[in-house]
Amino acid sequence: MRSFRLFTALAATSLLVGCSSLDALNPFSTPAPKMAPLPEFKASATLSPVWSAKIGEADIYRFEPAVLDSDVIAAGAAGDVARFSGGQTRWRVRVDGGLTAGVGADADLAVVANGAGEVVALDASSGAERWRAKVNAEVLAAPGVAKDFVVVRSSDNRVFGLDRKDGAIKWTYRRTTPALTLRNPSGMLLENNVAVLGFPGGKLAALDLNNGGLIWELSVALPAGATELERIADVVGDPVLHRQTLCAAAFQGRVSCFDVTNGKTLWSRPVSARGGMSRDVRQVYVTEDTDAVVALDAFSGASMWRQDQLVRRVLTAPLATSAGVVVGDTEGYVHLLSLENGAFIGRTQADSSGVSVAPRAVGELVLVQTRAGGIHVFQPR
């Protein structure tokens, strides 16, 4: 059962073995089972379209749109970066070299990474290029933009601290990478002058942005199994901070929550997560590698509900909103689940190309970016 679940999950996730990627883990296997049909239900809520726009296709990458108040900055693989306001284009530029990651942004900077191993910072108001820095590494996750630094992590799990004024590399954090890891564009949590990042081996680390020094390290999950494949336990998605509680999830591992004041584990539950998590005041929401969405009590980790009728639809990480839990799938459907019991309460389709990155909140609205480059904003109610 463990092997079936693992191969099902990895069918939608590329792997790295040293510098080589595995495109087919088992060429002699039988065709994978079909995805679950869309469940029928009586809608009690809607996801009404508010506005939409178009940016370039994602190709093999996953681009996360950045939200600035009610504006959205998005990017595509061909190099287009644009800022949208209420569906209107404020600016659009083309970055040379093709893009592999983005967008990280604040009110001043919008930052992307290109295929030449460069980090490119644009003026968030005009799109004009401010600077570019050569990190000579593949960047798959959106850069983080902090007060004095731009933080970039490479696919080999190095972390670079760049001066946000000119892109000069101020420090580099390195750690040993296991032989086999997920090709997973995990991001980071920036809080005050600290970056919190998840790593292979189930580790969560906090870095001092002044010098890249390690402040602390916590274990979200411990690798287990007889083979390298079974021992993959990478932290996936972005860590989530709510007041003094920090939570993170690992593939083939656990969901764990910690007290950030002392590093004590508050609770830990066995869950194999695919792409991260979300939370509200009461509950933590996780998408499992089996495409089930689960809700756990935020204070104890107790199971609250489980929605498992979307098997093999390659769900995104969830987004908790006041109207419900939002997830996207590989056919571009956006599902709205009840906060109370996980039942389907609403559904719409962005486009048929699929949604592979977690939905984002734009105030009370919900934003999704599709693989074809569609930017879609919905009002859940």
PDB file of N, CA and C in Angstrom, residues 216-218 244 257-266:
ATOM      1  N   TRP A 216      18.055  28.470  14.553  1.00  0.00           N
ATOM      2  CA  TRP A 216      17.602  27.214  15.125  1.00  0.00           C
ATOM      3  C   TRP A 216      17.165  26.267  14.015  1.00  0.00           C
ATOM      4  N   GLU A 217      17.028  25.006  14.377  1.00  0.00           N
ATOM      5  CA  GLU A 217      16.563  23.974  13.455  1.00  0.00           C
ATOM      6  C   GLU A 217      15.612  23.052  14.194  1.00  0.00           C
ATOM      7  N   LEU A 218      14.501  22.708  13.557  1.00  0.00           N
ATOM      8  CA  LEU A 218      13.491  21.839  14.142  1.00  0.00           C
ATOM      9  C   LEU A 218      13.212  20.680  13.191  1.00  0.00           C
ATOM     10  N   GLN A 244       2.098  32.662  17.988  1.00  0.00           N
ATOM     11  CA  GLN A 244       3.359  32.041  18.401  1.00  0.00           C
ATOM     12  C   GLN A 244       3.472  30.590  17.951  1.00  0.00           C
ATOM     13  N   CYS A 257       3.491  21.200  14.554  1.00  0.00           N
ATOM     14  CA  CYS A 257       3.363  22.583  14.996  1.00  0.00           C
ATOM     15  C   CYS A 257       4.236  22.802  16.218  1.00  0.00           C
ATOM     16  N   PHE A 258       4.880  23.980  16.257  1.00  0.00           N
ATOM     17  CA  PHE A 258       5.852  24.294  17.294  1.00  0.00           C
ATOM     18  C   PHE A 258       5.532  25.631  17.946  1.00  0.00           C
ATOM     19  N   ASP A 259       5.968  25.759  19.198  1.00  0.00           N
ATOM     20  CA  ASP A 259       5.942  27.041  19.891  1.00  0.00           C
ATOM     21  C   ASP A 259       7.231  27.774  19.518  1.00  0.00           C
ATOM     22  N   VAL A 260       7.121  28.903  18.800  1.00  0.00           N
ATOM     23  CA  VAL A 260       8.328  29.577  18.316  1.00  0.00           C
ATOM     24  C   VAL A 260       9.113  30.242  19.441  1.00  0.00           C
ATOM     25  N   THR A 261       8.531  30.390  20.605  1.00  0.00           N
ATOM     26  CA  THR A 261       9.255  31.026  21.702  1.00  0.00           C
ATOM     27  C   THR A 261      10.287  30.101  22.332  1.00  0.00           C
ATOM     28  N   ASN A 262      10.053  28.776  22.236  1.00  0.00           N
ATOM     29  CA  ASN A 262      10.994  27.845  22.855  1.00  0.00           C
ATOM     30  C   ASN A 262      11.332  26.623  22.003  1.00  0.00           C
ATOM     31  N   GLY A 263      10.722  26.519  20.813  1.00  0.00           N
ATOM     32  CA  GLY A 263      10.999  25.398  19.919  1.00  0.00           C
ATOM     33  C   GLY A 263      10.312  24.107  20.307  1.00  0.00           C
ATOM     34  N   LYS A 264       9.454  24.129  21.311  1.00  0.00           N
ATOM     35  CA  LYS A 264       8.779  22.917  21.774  1.00  0.00           C
ATOM     36  C   LYS A 264       7.743  22.467  20.753  1.00  0.00           C
ATOM     37  N   THR A 265       7.699  21.143  20.518  1.00  0.00           N
ATOM     38  CA  THR A 265       6.682  20.583  19.634  1.00  0.00           C
ATOM     39  C   THR A 265       5.342  20.572  20.355  1.00  0.00           C
ATOM     40  N   LEU A 266       4.363  21.269  19.792  1.00  0.00           N
ATOM     41  CA  LEU A 266       3.032  21.309  20.387  1.00  0.00           C
ATOM     42  C   LEU A 266       2.237  20.061  20.031  1.00  0.00           C
TER      43      LEU A 266
END
